Coordinates of C-alpha atoms in Angstrom, one line a residue:
Chain A
D300 CA 35.5 7.5 -0.2
T301 CA 33.7 8.6 -4.0
A302 CA 36.1 10.7 -5.8
V303 CA 33.2 12.8 -7.2
S304 CA 29.7 12.8 -6.6
Q305 CA 26.5 14.7 -7.4
T306 CA 23.2 14.9 -5.3
P307 CA 20.7 14.4 -6.9
K308 CA 21.3 10.8 -9.3
Y309 CA 17.6 11.6 -10.8
L310 CA 15.8 15.0 -10.8
V311 CA 12.2 15.3 -11.9
T312 CA 10.2 18.8 -11.8
Q313 CA 7.9 20.7 -13.5
M314 CA 8.8 23.3 -16.5
G315 CA 9.4 26.2 -14.9
N316 CA 10.9 25.1 -11.9
D317 CA 13.8 26.3 -10.6
K318 CA 16.5 23.4 -9.4
S319 CA 19.9 22.8 -8.1
I320 CA 22.6 20.0 -8.7
K321 CA 25.2 19.9 -6.6
C322 CA 29.1 18.3 -7.4
E323 CA 32.0 17.9 -5.3
Q324 CA 35.3 16.5 -5.7
N325 CA 36.7 14.8 -3.0
L326 CA 40.4 14.5 -5.1
G327 CA 42.6 17.7 -4.5
H328 CA 41.7 19.1 -8.3
D329 CA 41.8 22.3 -9.5
T330 CA 39.5 22.0 -12.6
M331 CA 36.0 21.4 -12.3
Y332 CA 33.5 20.9 -14.9
W333 CA 30.1 20.3 -16.4
Y334 CA 28.4 18.3 -19.0
K335 CA 25.3 17.2 -21.1
Q336 CA 24.6 13.8 -21.9
D337 CA 21.6 14.3 -24.6
S338 CA 18.3 11.9 -25.7
K339 CA 21.6 10.7 -28.0
K340 CA 24.6 9.7 -25.6
F341 CA 25.6 13.5 -27.1
L342 CA 29.1 14.6 -24.8
K343 CA 28.9 18.8 -24.6
I344 CA 31.2 20.7 -22.4
M345 CA 29.1 23.2 -20.4
F346 CA 31.0 25.2 -18.4
S347 CA 34.3 25.1 -16.7
Y348 CA 36.2 26.2 -13.4
N349 CA 39.5 26.9 -12.1
N350 CA 40.2 26.9 -9.4
K351 CA 36.4 28.8 -8.5
E352 CA 37.0 30.7 -11.7
L353 CA 35.6 30.8 -14.7
I354 CA 37.7 29.3 -17.9
I355 CA 34.9 28.8 -20.0
N356 CA 31.3 29.0 -20.9
E357 CA 30.2 27.1 -24.1
T358 CA 27.2 28.3 -25.8
V359 CA 24.6 27.3 -22.9
P360 CA 21.6 29.4 -22.0
N361 CA 22.4 31.9 -19.2
R362 CA 20.1 30.1 -17.7
F363 CA 21.9 28.0 -16.6
S364 CA 24.3 29.4 -13.3
P365 CA 27.3 27.7 -12.3
K366 CA 28.7 28.0 -8.6
S367 CA 31.6 27.0 -7.1
P368 CA 31.4 28.0 -3.4
D369 CA 35.5 26.2 -3.2
K370 CA 37.6 24.4 -5.1
A371 CA 35.6 21.4 -4.1
H372 CA 33.3 22.4 -5.7
L373 CA 31.1 23.0 -9.1
N374 CA 27.3 23.3 -8.4
L375 CA 24.6 24.0 -11.1
H376 CA 21.5 26.2 -10.6
I377 CA 19.2 26.1 -13.9
N378 CA 16.5 29.2 -14.1
S379 CA 13.2 28.8 -15.6
L380 CA 13.7 25.3 -16.4
E381 CA 13.0 23.9 -20.5
L382 CA 11.3 20.4 -22.0
G383 CA 14.5 20.6 -23.6
D384 CA 16.6 21.2 -20.9
S385 CA 16.1 16.7 -19.8
A386 CA 19.6 15.4 -20.2
V387 CA 22.5 14.1 -18.0
Y388 CA 24.5 16.2 -16.3
F389 CA 28.2 15.5 -15.4
C390 CA 30.1 16.6 -13.6
A391 CA 34.0 15.8 -13.5
S392 CA 37.4 17.1 -12.5
S393 CA 41.1 16.9 -14.0
P394 CA 44.4 17.3 -11.5
P395 CA 46.4 20.6 -12.7
A396 CA 48.9 20.0 -15.2
G397 CA 50.8 22.2 -17.5
G398 CA 48.6 21.5 -20.8
R399 CA 45.2 21.1 -19.3
T400 CA 45.6 17.5 -20.8
D401 CA 45.1 14.7 -17.4
T402 CA 42.4 12.8 -17.2
Q403 CA 38.9 13.9 -15.5
Y404 CA 37.2 11.4 -13.6
F405 CA 33.3 11.9 -14.2
G406 CA 30.8 11.8 -11.7
P407 CA 27.9 9.0 -11.6
G408 CA 25.2 11.4 -13.4
T409 CA 22.3 13.9 -12.9
R410 CA 19.7 12.6 -14.7
L411 CA 16.9 16.1 -15.2
T412 CA 13.7 15.3 -16.4
V413 CA 11.5 17.9 -16.7
L414 CA 7.7 17.0 -17.9
Chain B
A16 CA 39.4 23.1 -35.0
Q17 CA 40.2 19.4 -33.3
S18 CA 37.7 16.3 -32.9
V19 CA 36.8 12.5 -32.9
T20 CA 34.5 10.6 -34.6
Q21 CA 33.6 7.5 -33.7
P22 CA 32.3 5.3 -37.4
D23 CA 30.2 2.8 -35.8
I24 CA 27.1 3.5 -33.7
H25 CA 26.4 0.0 -33.1
I26 CA 28.1 -2.4 -33.0
T27 CA 27.1 -6.7 -31.4
V28 CA 29.7 -9.6 -31.0
S29 CA 29.6 -12.5 -29.2
E30 CA 30.8 -13.3 -25.7
G31 CA 34.2 -14.9 -26.1
A32 CA 35.1 -12.5 -29.4
S33 CA 37.7 -10.2 -30.2
L34 CA 36.0 -6.6 -30.4
E35 CA 37.6 -3.9 -31.8
L36 CA 35.7 -0.5 -32.3
R37 CA 37.0 3.1 -34.5
C38 CA 38.2 5.8 -33.8
N39 CA 39.4 8.6 -35.7
Y40 CA 40.5 12.1 -34.5
S41 CA 41.6 15.2 -36.0
Y42 CA 44.1 17.4 -34.0
G43 CA 46.9 20.0 -34.7
A44 CA 49.4 18.3 -32.7
T45 CA 50.0 15.5 -31.6
P46 CA 47.0 14.2 -29.8
Y47 CA 46.2 13.2 -26.6
L48 CA 42.9 10.5 -26.5
F49 CA 40.9 8.8 -23.9
W50 CA 38.6 6.2 -24.3
Y51 CA 36.2 6.4 -21.7
V52 CA 33.6 2.9 -21.1
Q53 CA 29.8 4.1 -19.9
S54 CA 27.6 1.4 -18.2
P55 CA 24.0 1.7 -17.9
G56 CA 23.2 4.3 -15.0
Q57 CA 26.2 4.9 -14.6
G58 CA 28.6 7.8 -15.7
L59 CA 32.4 7.5 -17.5
Q60 CA 35.5 5.6 -16.4
L61 CA 38.7 5.8 -17.6
L62 CA 39.7 2.8 -20.1
L63 CA 43.2 4.3 -21.0
K64 CA 44.5 6.9 -22.1
Y65 CA 46.9 7.8 -24.5
F66 CA 49.7 10.3 -24.5
S67 CA 53.5 10.1 -25.9
G68 CA 55.7 7.1 -25.6
D69 CA 54.7 3.0 -27.0
T70 CA 51.7 2.6 -29.2
L71 CA 49.8 0.2 -27.4
V72 CA 48.3 1.0 -24.7
Q73 CA 46.6 -1.1 -21.7
G74 CA 44.1 -0.5 -19.6
I75 CA 41.6 -1.1 -17.9
K76 CA 39.4 -4.7 -18.1
G77 CA 41.8 -5.9 -20.6
F78 CA 41.1 -3.6 -22.6
E79 CA 43.9 -1.9 -25.5
A80 CA 44.3 0.6 -27.6
E81 CA 46.8 1.4 -30.6
F82 CA 47.2 4.9 -32.0
K83 CA 48.1 4.4 -35.3
R84 CA 49.6 8.5 -36.2
S85 CA 49.6 7.2 -39.7
Q86 CA 46.1 6.6 -39.9
S87 CA 44.4 9.2 -37.3
S88 CA 43.3 6.1 -35.3
F89 CA 43.6 4.7 -31.8
N90 CA 40.8 2.0 -32.0
L91 CA 39.8 0.0 -28.7
R92 CA 40.4 -3.4 -28.7
K93 CA 40.4 -6.4 -26.3
P94 CA 40.8 -10.5 -27.1
S95 CA 38.0 -11.7 -25.7
V96 CA 34.7 -10.0 -24.2
H97 CA 32.7 -10.7 -21.8
W98 CA 29.1 -10.1 -21.6
S99 CA 29.4 -7.0 -18.6
D100 CA 31.4 -5.4 -21.5
A101 CA 28.4 -4.3 -22.2
A102 CA 28.1 -0.8 -22.3
E103 CA 28.7 2.7 -25.0
Y104 CA 32.4 3.4 -25.8
F105 CA 33.1 7.2 -25.9
C106 CA 37.0 8.2 -27.5
A107 CA 37.8 11.6 -26.8
V108 CA 40.6 14.3 -27.6
P109 CA 41.2 17.3 -25.3
S110 CA 40.1 20.6 -27.0
G111 CA 44.3 22.0 -26.2
G112 CA 44.2 25.2 -25.0
S113 CA 44.2 25.9 -21.4
Q114 CA 40.8 24.6 -21.0
G115 CA 41.1 21.7 -20.6
N116 CA 38.1 20.4 -21.8
L117 CA 37.1 17.3 -23.8
I118 CA 36.1 16.6 -27.3
F119 CA 34.2 13.4 -27.4
G120 CA 33.6 10.8 -30.2
K121 CA 29.6 10.3 -30.2
G122 CA 29.9 6.8 -28.9
T123 CA 29.8 3.6 -29.4
K124 CA 26.6 0.7 -27.8
L125 CA 28.2 -2.3 -27.9
S126 CA 26.3 -5.4 -26.9
V127 CA 27.4 -8.9 -26.3
K128 CA 25.9 -11.7 -27.2
P129 CA 25.1 -14.7 -25.1

């Protein structure tokens, strides 16, 4: 009955590879997010999707491509991985709200290590 | 632009002692404010949130926070800390507009001495 789930939990790969991280929420939320947490624990938004449509794309390299097949899923595909991509990636979701200021529910995170 | 400052990078308290973690915000209007906790190796869990109304907000695990508009602060408190409270604590505000994402402070790491 996990609310927001991510797979895999850990991902170790070589530079130059392509990898994907999956996220699913069973909360019926309309909006989903990807955040990146760096080695200093700083959390920053990467992407936001509302009803399968992209509404935020922060200054993220175009090697990162989110895909939302339906509003319960938001996957993150990363091409040509670089050392600097090593981080913890968190998926989150939030319910529909007029001011979009509702609580965000986070997944457990995916620790990506690029060697 | 909205922003959040957590002035303390690392705080150590003794088990059973009281705790206050500081958070200052910069926000154009009446802010919505959140505190999240991240236990080691875990995701983020919402502790409490302030939207409006009573400025003293109660959360889970015995935490509370007080919104003080005059000081632009939303400090997190707990009267008696338990060893299991050792974690990273993040204060956050919405980015504003229609985007809906949160802007996080840099976090305060809490260590608890036995």
